[in-house]
């Protein structure tokens, strides 16, 4: 049935679901279509973005997960069913905020729903959206007028980058649209690791007005950042990197460093790139302990912070940025497949030689 027509045949009570049975093993299964509870929305999933978290799950490197698991948290779709009093209507194009927060813990009460003490992230703590249907509490389902399904599936990973940049202070709380521009004027920013999350971080750092340098082990990703993000400098990781970063900053290094590598050694190395009075934002999460030199940390008066997930304000800012054509949507999506073909596609995408920036699954 075309996506422009009715969202689905709800008489069908069986759906296709992609399950990560264990590391390196995916299986397409038939499961009962979920029955939504009052207050929930039944979403016909149309697009699922594949991100680093999914790759870590597939490879057995995600620290918060138990198998088997249905992956998928970068989701767009159409409303199939909602409560009669809901503002959502069947056929509406929506995105899903996958961080199901409790609303009553200390973090939630202070507006930090992204790090809720009882958080349930779709595709990680509970089954996600690599399925034909998903039932989600209405508070986490948002209409996205003016965006197509592909664009809507990119919102989540872009919001993670935007949240990290906001955490750093380069952009202010709650600023969207034109408010994104200018807060980072004159700041030197380094993004280490430019997979999708690093790309999102570099994009919003650049929109803040900062002078952005990116580094990565893969030249094709650096080329992407030059061509589509307009970064100021891009360096490949090799033995001469430290010297080039020092030369580029007159030996003063960076006001803000973001790590998006997911590699403990790189995360520890990043402390050396923070200038005096600067900040270091760890977006990556790894199942490891990190160490750093306390004297170096103190003499710089380094501000160290983690950045987890994103908030509603970040999602709204990303939607506005896409509407304003500040996000290179068509360039970001480099690979796509259908749900039934994922058991073959995922292992191929896991190889660096695949050149994936953002892969999208069509349901």
Coordinates of C-alpha atoms in Angstrom, one line a residue:
X1 CA 0.0 0.0 0.0
X2 CA 1.5 3.4 -0.9
X3 CA 2.6 5.6 1.9
X4 CA 0.4 8.4 0.7
X5 CA -2.7 6.2 1.1
X6 CA -4.2 4.9 4.3
X7 CA -1.4 4.0 6.7
X8 CA -2.1 0.3 7.0
X9 CA -4.5 -2.6 6.9
X10 CA -5.2 -2.9 10.6
X11 CA -7.1 -6.1 10.0
X12 CA -3.7 -7.8 9.8
X13 CA -2.7 -8.9 13.3
X14 CA 0.7 -10.3 12.4
X15 CA 3.7 -8.1 11.5
X16 CA 7.4 -8.5 10.5
X17 CA 10.0 -7.7 13.2
X18 CA 13.7 -7.7 13.0
X19 CA 15.4 -9.2 16.1
X20 CA 19.0 -9.1 17.1
X21 CA 19.0 -12.6 18.7
X22 CA 22.6 -12.3 19.9
X23 CA 25.8 -10.4 18.7
X24 CA 26.2 -10.8 14.9
X25 CA 22.9 -12.6 14.4
X26 CA 19.7 -11.0 13.1
X27 CA 16.5 -12.7 12.4
X28 CA 13.2 -11.6 10.7
X29 CA 10.3 -12.9 12.8
X30 CA 6.5 -12.8 12.7
X31 CA 4.9 -11.3 15.8
X32 CA 1.5 -10.2 16.9
X33 CA 0.8 -6.5 16.0
X34 CA 0.8 -4.5 19.3
X35 CA -2.5 -3.5 20.7
X36 CA -2.2 0.1 22.1
X37 CA -3.3 0.9 25.6
X38 CA -5.3 4.1 26.4
X39 CA -3.0 7.0 26.2
X40 CA -0.8 5.3 23.6
X41 CA -0.4 5.8 19.9
X42 CA -0.1 3.0 17.4
X43 CA 2.4 4.1 14.9
X44 CA 2.9 2.4 11.5
X45 CA 6.7 2.6 11.3
X46 CA 8.0 3.8 7.9
X47 CA 11.6 4.7 8.4
X48 CA 14.3 3.6 10.9
X49 CA 17.7 5.2 10.9
X50 CA 20.6 2.9 11.7
X51 CA 23.1 4.5 14.1
X52 CA 26.2 3.6 16.0
X53 CA 24.2 2.3 18.9
X54 CA 22.6 -0.3 16.6
X55 CA 26.0 -1.2 15.3
X56 CA 27.3 -1.6 18.9
X57 CA 24.3 -3.8 19.7
X58 CA 24.9 -5.9 16.6
X59 CA 28.6 -6.3 17.5
X60 CA 27.9 -7.0 21.2
X61 CA 29.4 -3.7 22.6
X62 CA 26.4 -1.9 24.0
X63 CA 26.7 -1.7 27.8
X64 CA 23.0 -1.2 28.7
X65 CA 21.4 -4.1 26.7
X66 CA 20.2 -7.6 27.1
X67 CA 19.5 -10.0 24.1
X68 CA 17.4 -10.7 22.2
X69 CA 16.4 -7.2 21.3
X70 CA 14.5 -5.4 18.6
X71 CA 16.7 -2.5 17.6
X72 CA 15.7 0.8 16.2
X73 CA 15.2 4.2 17.9
X74 CA 15.6 6.7 15.0
X75 CA 12.0 6.5 13.9
X76 CA 9.4 8.1 11.7
X77 CA 6.1 6.8 10.7
X78 CA 2.4 7.5 10.4
X79 CA -0.3 7.4 13.0
X80 CA -2.4 4.2 12.7
X81 CA -4.5 4.7 15.9
X82 CA -4.8 7.2 18.7
X83 CA -7.3 8.1 21.4
X84 CA -10.4 9.9 20.2
X85 CA -9.4 13.0 22.2
X86 CA -5.8 13.0 20.8
X87 CA -4.5 15.8 18.7
X88 CA -3.0 13.2 16.5
X89 CA -5.0 11.7 13.6
X90 CA -4.5 8.6 11.5
X91 CA -2.2 9.3 8.6
X92 CA -0.2 12.0 10.4
X93 CA 3.5 11.9 9.7
X94 CA 5.3 11.7 13.1
X95 CA 8.6 11.2 14.7
X96 CA 9.1 9.3 18.0
X97 CA 11.2 10.6 20.9
X98 CA 12.7 7.2 22.0
X99 CA 13.7 8.1 25.5
X100 CA 10.8 7.0 27.6
X101 CA 11.3 9.0 30.8
X102 CA 9.3 8.4 34.0
X103 CA 8.4 12.0 34.7
X104 CA 8.7 11.8 38.5
X105 CA 12.4 11.2 39.3
X106 CA 14.7 14.1 40.4
X107 CA 16.2 14.4 36.9
X108 CA 12.7 14.6 35.2
X109 CA 11.5 17.1 37.7
X110 CA 14.4 19.4 36.9
X111 CA 13.8 19.1 33.2
X112 CA 16.6 16.6 32.5
X113 CA 14.3 14.0 31.1
X114 CA 17.2 12.8 28.9
X115 CA 19.0 11.3 31.9
X116 CA 15.9 10.1 33.7
X117 CA 16.8 7.6 36.5
X118 CA 14.3 5.1 35.2
X119 CA 14.7 5.8 31.5
X120 CA 13.7 3.2 28.9
X121 CA 15.2 3.8 25.6
X122 CA 13.5 2.2 22.7
X123 CA 15.8 -0.3 21.0
X124 CA 18.1 -0.5 24.0
X125 CA 16.2 -1.1 27.3
X126 CA 13.1 -2.3 25.5
X127 CA 12.2 -3.4 22.0
X128 CA 12.4 -0.7 19.4
X129 CA 11.1 0.2 16.0
X130 CA 12.6 -2.3 13.5
X131 CA 9.0 -3.6 13.2
X132 CA 6.0 -2.7 11.1
X133 CA 4.1 -1.3 14.1
X134 CA 5.0 0.2 17.5
X135 CA 2.8 1.3 20.4
X136 CA 4.2 4.3 22.2
X137 CA 2.8 6.7 24.9
X138 CA 1.4 9.8 23.2
X139 CA 3.7 12.1 25.1
X140 CA 6.6 10.8 23.0
X141 CA 5.0 11.0 19.6
X142 CA 5.2 14.3 17.7
X143 CA 3.6 15.5 14.5
X144 CA 6.3 16.9 12.1
X145 CA 4.5 19.1 9.6
X146 CA 6.5 20.1 6.6
X147 CA 9.0 17.2 6.9
X148 CA 9.0 14.0 4.8
X149 CA 9.6 10.5 6.3
X150 CA 13.3 10.5 5.5
X151 CA 13.9 13.8 7.2
X152 CA 11.8 12.8 10.2
X153 CA 13.9 9.7 10.7
X154 CA 17.1 11.8 11.0
X155 CA 15.8 14.0 13.9
X156 CA 16.9 11.8 16.8
X157 CA 20.6 11.5 16.0
X158 CA 20.8 15.2 15.0
X159 CA 19.2 16.1 18.3
X160 CA 21.9 14.2 20.2
X161 CA 24.5 16.4 18.5
X162 CA 22.5 19.5 19.1
X163 CA 22.1 18.6 22.8
X164 CA 25.9 18.2 23.2
X165 CA 26.5 21.6 21.7
X166 CA 23.9 23.1 24.0
X167 CA 25.5 21.4 27.0
X168 CA 28.8 23.0 26.1
X169 CA 27.3 26.5 26.3
X170 CA 27.8 27.3 22.6
X171 CA 24.1 27.7 22.2
X172 CA 21.6 28.8 24.9
X173 CA 18.9 26.9 26.6
X174 CA 15.7 26.6 24.5
X175 CA 17.0 28.5 21.5
X176 CA 15.7 27.3 18.1
X177 CA 15.6 28.7 14.6
X178 CA 17.6 31.8 14.3
X179 CA 18.6 31.6 17.9
X180 CA 21.0 28.8 17.0
X181 CA 23.3 31.3 15.3
X182 CA 26.0 33.4 17.0
X183 CA 26.6 32.0 20.5
X184 CA 29.8 30.3 19.5
X185 CA 31.3 33.3 17.7
X186 CA 35.1 33.3 18.1
X187 CA 35.2 29.9 19.8
X188 CA 37.5 27.1 18.7
X189 CA 35.8 23.8 18.6
X190 CA 37.2 20.3 18.0
X191 CA 35.0 17.3 17.2
X192 CA 36.9 14.0 17.5
X193 CA 35.1 11.2 15.5
X194 CA 32.8 12.2 12.7
X195 CA 30.4 9.4 12.4
X196 CA 26.7 10.4 12.4
X197 CA 26.8 11.8 16.0
X198 CA 30.0 13.7 15.4
X199 CA 28.6 15.0 12.1
X200 CA 25.5 16.3 14.0
X201 CA 27.7 17.9 16.6
X202 CA 29.9 19.6 14.0
X203 CA 26.8 20.8 12.2
X204 CA 25.3 22.5 15.2
X205 CA 28.7 23.8 16.5
X206 CA 29.1 25.4 13.1
X207 CA 25.6 26.9 13.2
X208 CA 26.5 28.4 16.6
X209 CA 29.2 30.5 14.8
X210 CA 32.2 28.6 16.1
X211 CA 35.4 27.8 14.2
X212 CA 35.1 24.0 13.9
X213 CA 37.9 21.5 13.4
X214 CA 37.1 17.8 12.9
X215 CA 39.4 14.7 13.1
X216 CA 38.8 11.1 12.2
X217 CA 40.6 8.1 11.0
X218 CA 38.5 7.9 7.7
X219 CA 39.3 10.5 5.0
X220 CA 35.9 10.1 3.4
X221 CA 34.2 11.3 6.5
X222 CA 36.5 14.3 6.7
X223 CA 35.7 15.1 3.0
X224 CA 32.0 14.9 3.8
X225 CA 32.4 17.4 6.6
X226 CA 34.3 19.8 4.4
X227 CA 31.8 19.6 1.5
X228 CA 28.5 19.5 3.3
X229 CA 29.1 21.1 6.7
X230 CA 31.6 23.7 5.8
X231 CA 34.0 22.9 8.7
X232 CA 37.1 25.1 8.9
X233 CA 39.7 22.3 9.2
X234 CA 39.7 18.5 8.9
X235 CA 42.6 16.3 9.9
X236 CA 43.1 12.6 9.6
X237 CA 44.3 10.8 12.7
X238 CA 47.9 9.8 12.5
X239 CA 51.2 10.3 14.3
X240 CA 51.4 14.0 13.3
X241 CA 47.9 15.0 14.5
X242 CA 49.0 16.6 17.8
X243 CA 51.5 18.8 16.0
X244 CA 48.9 19.9 13.4
X245 CA 46.3 20.7 16.0
X246 CA 48.9 22.7 18.0
X247 CA 50.0 24.6 14.9
X248 CA 46.3 25.3 13.9
X249 CA 45.6 26.9 17.3
X250 CA 49.0 28.6 18.0
X251 CA 49.6 26.1 20.7
X252 CA 46.5 27.1 22.6
X253 CA 44.3 24.2 21.5
X254 CA 40.5 24.4 21.8
X255 CA 37.8 26.1 23.8
X256 CA 35.5 23.1 23.5
X257 CA 36.4 19.5 22.6
X258 CA 33.6 16.9 21.8
X259 CA 34.4 13.2 21.7
X260 CA 32.1 11.1 19.5
X261 CA 34.5 8.2 18.9
X262 CA 33.2 5.5 21.3
X263 CA 36.9 4.5 21.8
X264 CA 38.4 4.7 25.3
X265 CA 41.9 5.6 24.1
X266 CA 40.6 8.4 22.0
X267 CA 38.4 9.7 24.8
X268 CA 41.5 9.8 27.1
X269 CA 43.6 11.5 24.5
X270 CA 41.0 14.2 24.1
X271 CA 41.9 15.7 27.4
X272 CA 45.1 16.9 25.9
X273 CA 43.3 19.0 23.3
X274 CA 41.4 21.1 25.7
X275 CA 42.8 24.6 26.0
X276 CA 43.2 26.5 29.3
X277 CA 39.8 27.4 30.6
X278 CA 38.1 25.1 28.1
X279 CA 35.6 22.3 28.3
X280 CA 35.4 18.6 27.3
X281 CA 32.1 17.0 26.4
X282 CA 31.9 13.2 26.2
X283 CA 29.1 12.2 24.0
X284 CA 30.4 8.6 23.6
X285 CA 29.5 6.0 26.1
X286 CA 31.8 2.9 26.6
X287 CA 31.9 0.0 29.0
X288 CA 35.2 1.1 30.4
X289 CA 36.9 3.3 33.0
X290 CA 38.7 6.4 31.8
X291 CA 41.8 8.0 33.3
X292 CA 43.4 11.5 32.9
X293 CA 46.2 13.5 34.4
X294 CA 44.9 15.4 37.4
X295 CA 47.6 18.1 37.3
X296 CA 46.9 18.8 33.6
X297 CA 43.2 18.8 34.3
X298 CA 43.5 21.3 37.1
X299 CA 46.0 23.7 35.5
X300 CA 43.6 24.1 32.6
X301 CA 40.6 24.4 35.0
X302 CA 38.9 22.0 32.6
X303 CA 35.1 21.7 32.6
X304 CA 34.3 18.0 32.0
X305 CA 30.7 17.0 31.2
X306 CA 28.8 14.0 29.8
X307 CA 26.1 14.5 27.2
X308 CA 23.3 11.9 27.1
X309 CA 20.4 11.7 24.6
X310 CA 18.4 14.9 24.0
X311 CA 15.4 16.8 25.2
X312 CA 12.2 18.0 23.6
X313 CA 13.8 21.4 23.0
X314 CA 16.6 19.8 21.1
X315 CA 14.2 17.8 18.9
X316 CA 12.2 21.0 18.2
X317 CA 15.4 22.9 17.3
X318 CA 16.4 20.1 14.8
X319 CA 13.0 20.2 13.2
X320 CA 13.3 23.9 12.7
X321 CA 16.8 23.6 11.3
X322 CA 15.6 21.0 8.8
X323 CA 12.7 23.3 7.8
X324 CA 15.2 26.2 7.4
X325 CA 17.3 24.0 5.1
X326 CA 20.3 24.1 7.4
X327 CA 20.7 20.3 7.4
X328 CA 22.0 18.5 4.3
X329 CA 19.3 15.7 4.5
X330 CA 19.9 14.2 1.1
X331 CA 23.6 14.0 1.6
X332 CA 23.4 12.4 5.0
X333 CA 21.4 9.4 3.8
X334 CA 23.9 7.3 1.9
X335 CA 22.5 3.8 2.2
X336 CA 19.0 2.3 2.5
X337 CA 17.3 -1.1 2.4
X338 CA 14.0 -2.7 3.4
X339 CA 13.3 -4.4 6.7
X340 CA 13.3 -7.9 5.2
X341 CA 16.8 -7.4 3.7
X342 CA 18.4 -6.2 6.9
X343 CA 19.9 -9.6 7.9
X344 CA 22.1 -9.2 4.8
X345 CA 22.6 -5.5 4.8
X346 CA 23.6 -5.0 8.4
X347 CA 26.8 -7.0 8.3
X348 CA 27.9 -5.2 5.1
X349 CA 27.2 -1.8 6.7
X350 CA 29.3 -2.7 9.7
X351 CA 32.4 -2.6 7.5
X352 CA 34.2 0.7 7.3
X353 CA 34.6 0.0 3.5
X354 CA 30.8 0.4 3.1
X355 CA 31.2 4.2 3.5
X356 CA 28.0 4.6 5.5
X357 CA 27.1 8.0 6.8
X358 CA 23.5 7.3 7.6
X359 CA 21.6 4.2 6.6
X360 CA 17.8 4.1 6.6
X361 CA 15.5 1.1 6.7
X362 CA 12.2 1.3 4.9
X363 CA 9.3 -0.5 6.6

